Coordinates of C-alpha atoms in Angstrom, one line a residue:
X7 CA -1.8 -16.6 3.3
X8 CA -3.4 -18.5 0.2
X9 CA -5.3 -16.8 -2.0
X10 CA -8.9 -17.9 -1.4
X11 CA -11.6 -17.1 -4.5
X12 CA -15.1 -16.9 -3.0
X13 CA -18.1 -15.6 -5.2
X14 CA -17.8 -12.4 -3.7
X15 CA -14.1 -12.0 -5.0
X16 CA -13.4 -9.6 -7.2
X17 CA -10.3 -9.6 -9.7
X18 CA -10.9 -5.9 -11.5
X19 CA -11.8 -3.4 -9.0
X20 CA -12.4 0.2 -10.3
X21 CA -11.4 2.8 -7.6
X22 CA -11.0 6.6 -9.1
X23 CA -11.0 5.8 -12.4
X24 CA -8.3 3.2 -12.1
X25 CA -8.3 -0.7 -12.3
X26 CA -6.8 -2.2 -9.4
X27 CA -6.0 -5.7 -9.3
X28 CA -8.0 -7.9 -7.1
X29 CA -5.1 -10.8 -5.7
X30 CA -3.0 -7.6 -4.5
X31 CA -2.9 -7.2 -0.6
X32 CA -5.0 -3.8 -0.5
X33 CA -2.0 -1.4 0.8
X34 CA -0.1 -2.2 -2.4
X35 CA -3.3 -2.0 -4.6
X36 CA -4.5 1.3 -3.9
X37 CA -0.7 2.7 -4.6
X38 CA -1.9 1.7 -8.8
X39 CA -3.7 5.1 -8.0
X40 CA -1.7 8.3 -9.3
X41 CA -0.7 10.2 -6.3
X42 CA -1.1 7.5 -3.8
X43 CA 2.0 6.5 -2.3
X44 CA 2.6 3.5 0.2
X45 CA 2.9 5.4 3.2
X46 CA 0.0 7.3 2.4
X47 CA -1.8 4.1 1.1
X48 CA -0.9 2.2 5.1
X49 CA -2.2 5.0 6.6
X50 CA -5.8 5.4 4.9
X51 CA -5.9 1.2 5.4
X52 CA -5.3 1.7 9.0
X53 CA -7.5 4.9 9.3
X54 CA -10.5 2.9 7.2
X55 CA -10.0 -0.2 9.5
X56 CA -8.8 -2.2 6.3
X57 CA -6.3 -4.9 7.1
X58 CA -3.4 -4.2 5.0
X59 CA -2.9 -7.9 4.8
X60 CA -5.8 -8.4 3.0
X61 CA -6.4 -8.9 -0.9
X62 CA -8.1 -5.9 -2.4
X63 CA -10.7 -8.2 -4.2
X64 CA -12.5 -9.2 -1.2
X65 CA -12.7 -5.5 0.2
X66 CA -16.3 -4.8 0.2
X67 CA -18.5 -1.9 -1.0
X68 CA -18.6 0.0 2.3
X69 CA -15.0 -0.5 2.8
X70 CA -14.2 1.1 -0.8
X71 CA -16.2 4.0 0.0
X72 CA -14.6 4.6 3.0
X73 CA -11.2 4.3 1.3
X74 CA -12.3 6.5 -1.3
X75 CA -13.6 9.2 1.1
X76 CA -10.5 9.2 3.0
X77 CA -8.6 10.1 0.1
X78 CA -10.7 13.2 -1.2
X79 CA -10.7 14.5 2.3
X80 CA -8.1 13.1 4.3
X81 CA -8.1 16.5 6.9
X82 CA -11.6 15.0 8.0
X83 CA -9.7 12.0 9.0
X84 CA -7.1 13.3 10.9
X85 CA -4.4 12.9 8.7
X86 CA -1.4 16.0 9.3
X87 CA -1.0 18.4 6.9
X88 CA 2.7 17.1 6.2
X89 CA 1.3 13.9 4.8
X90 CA -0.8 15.0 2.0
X91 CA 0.8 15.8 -1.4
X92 CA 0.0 19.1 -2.3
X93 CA 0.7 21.6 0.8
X94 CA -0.2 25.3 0.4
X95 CA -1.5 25.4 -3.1
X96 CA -0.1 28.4 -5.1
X97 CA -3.3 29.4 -6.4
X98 CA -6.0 28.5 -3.8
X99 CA -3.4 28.6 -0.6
X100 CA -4.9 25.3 0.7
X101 CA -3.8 22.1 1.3
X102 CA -5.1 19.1 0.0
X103 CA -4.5 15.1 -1.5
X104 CA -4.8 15.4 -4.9
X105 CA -4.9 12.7 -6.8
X106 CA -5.4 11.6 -11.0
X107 CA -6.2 13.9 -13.3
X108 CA -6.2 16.9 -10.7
X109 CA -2.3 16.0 -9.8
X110 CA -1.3 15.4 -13.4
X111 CA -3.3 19.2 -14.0
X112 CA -1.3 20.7 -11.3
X113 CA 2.0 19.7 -11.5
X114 CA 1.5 20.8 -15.4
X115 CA 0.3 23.9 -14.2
X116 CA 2.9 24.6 -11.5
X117 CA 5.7 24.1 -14.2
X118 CA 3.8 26.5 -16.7
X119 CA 4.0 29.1 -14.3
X120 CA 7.8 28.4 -13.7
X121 CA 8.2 28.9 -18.0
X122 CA 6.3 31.9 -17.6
X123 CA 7.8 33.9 -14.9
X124 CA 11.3 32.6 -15.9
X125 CA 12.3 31.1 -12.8
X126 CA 15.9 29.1 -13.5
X127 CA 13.5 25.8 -13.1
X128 CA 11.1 26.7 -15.9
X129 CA 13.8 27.9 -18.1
X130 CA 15.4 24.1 -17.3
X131 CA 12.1 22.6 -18.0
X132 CA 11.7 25.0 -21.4
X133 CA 15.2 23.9 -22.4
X134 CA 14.2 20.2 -21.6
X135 CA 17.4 20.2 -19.4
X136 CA 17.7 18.5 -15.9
X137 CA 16.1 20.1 -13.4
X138 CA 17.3 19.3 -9.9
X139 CA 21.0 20.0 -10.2
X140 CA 22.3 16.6 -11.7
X141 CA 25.5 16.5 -13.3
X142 CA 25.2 17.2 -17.2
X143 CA 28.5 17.1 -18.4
X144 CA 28.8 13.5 -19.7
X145 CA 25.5 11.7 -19.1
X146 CA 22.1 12.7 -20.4
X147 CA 22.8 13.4 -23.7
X148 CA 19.9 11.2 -25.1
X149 CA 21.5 10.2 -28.2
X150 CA 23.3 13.3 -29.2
X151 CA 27.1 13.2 -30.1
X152 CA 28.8 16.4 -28.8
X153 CA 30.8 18.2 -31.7
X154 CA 27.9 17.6 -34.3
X155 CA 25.3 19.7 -35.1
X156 CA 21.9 17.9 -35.4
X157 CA 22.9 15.3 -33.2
X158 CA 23.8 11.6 -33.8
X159 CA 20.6 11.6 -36.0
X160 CA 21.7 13.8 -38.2
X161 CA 24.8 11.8 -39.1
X162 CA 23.1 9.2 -40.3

């Protein structure tokens, strides 16, 4: 498919507070969007009626908006619980799509709480250690040389 410019084309859109480039097929536009995924990003394309072969600039209005809709309330839509990205939230119990700054708020606030009730992940996080069980021994030492106190910036 050839890329076709027409006045109604569009390079820049602005969806959520994010620029999303125009010649990108729509599916793989809307994952630009923090907290949109590819799966998640077929699935509101097919649920909105938007060909995911299609570039995102020559999405209209209506078809944005409905986009946009289906991502702050994707349970209208139909979409399962188990595909949304924030299931049973710790403080409100519900489950929702969160995306931008609500997701970047929330994941910051869900690793507070681990710091402050000293869970072995929060002290991880406090330590600025790996968190999900990798193997520490020899790789991740971001510069430091073992044996010498201060690090390898110290040395020099």
């Amino acid at each position: 498919m050839s890329l076709q410019m027409t006045s109604e084309f569009q390079h820049i859109l602005r969806v959520l507070n994010t620029n999303i480039e125009g010649k990108r097929k729509s599916m793989f536009a809307m994952t630009k969007i923090i907290g949109i995924g590819k799966r998640f990003s077929n699935l509101i394309c097919k649920k909105a009626e938007v060909d995911v072969d299609r570039r995102a600039g020559t999405l209209s209005n209506e078809e944005i908006e409905k986009l946009v809709a289906i991502i702050n309330n994707p349970r209208q839509f139909k979409v399962p619980d188990w595909f949304v990205n924030r299931q049973r939230d710790f403080v409100t119990g519900k489950t929702s799509q969160c995306v931008i700054n609500v997701l970047i708020g929330a994941v910051r606030g869900d690793i507070e709480r681990m710091k402050k009730i000293r869970v072995h992940r929060g002290i991880r996080h406090y330590w600025g250690h790996r968190v999900r069980g990798q193997h520490t021994k020899t790789t991740g030492r971001k510069g430091k040389v073992p044996g010498m106190p201060g690090g390898a910036n110290a040395a020099k």
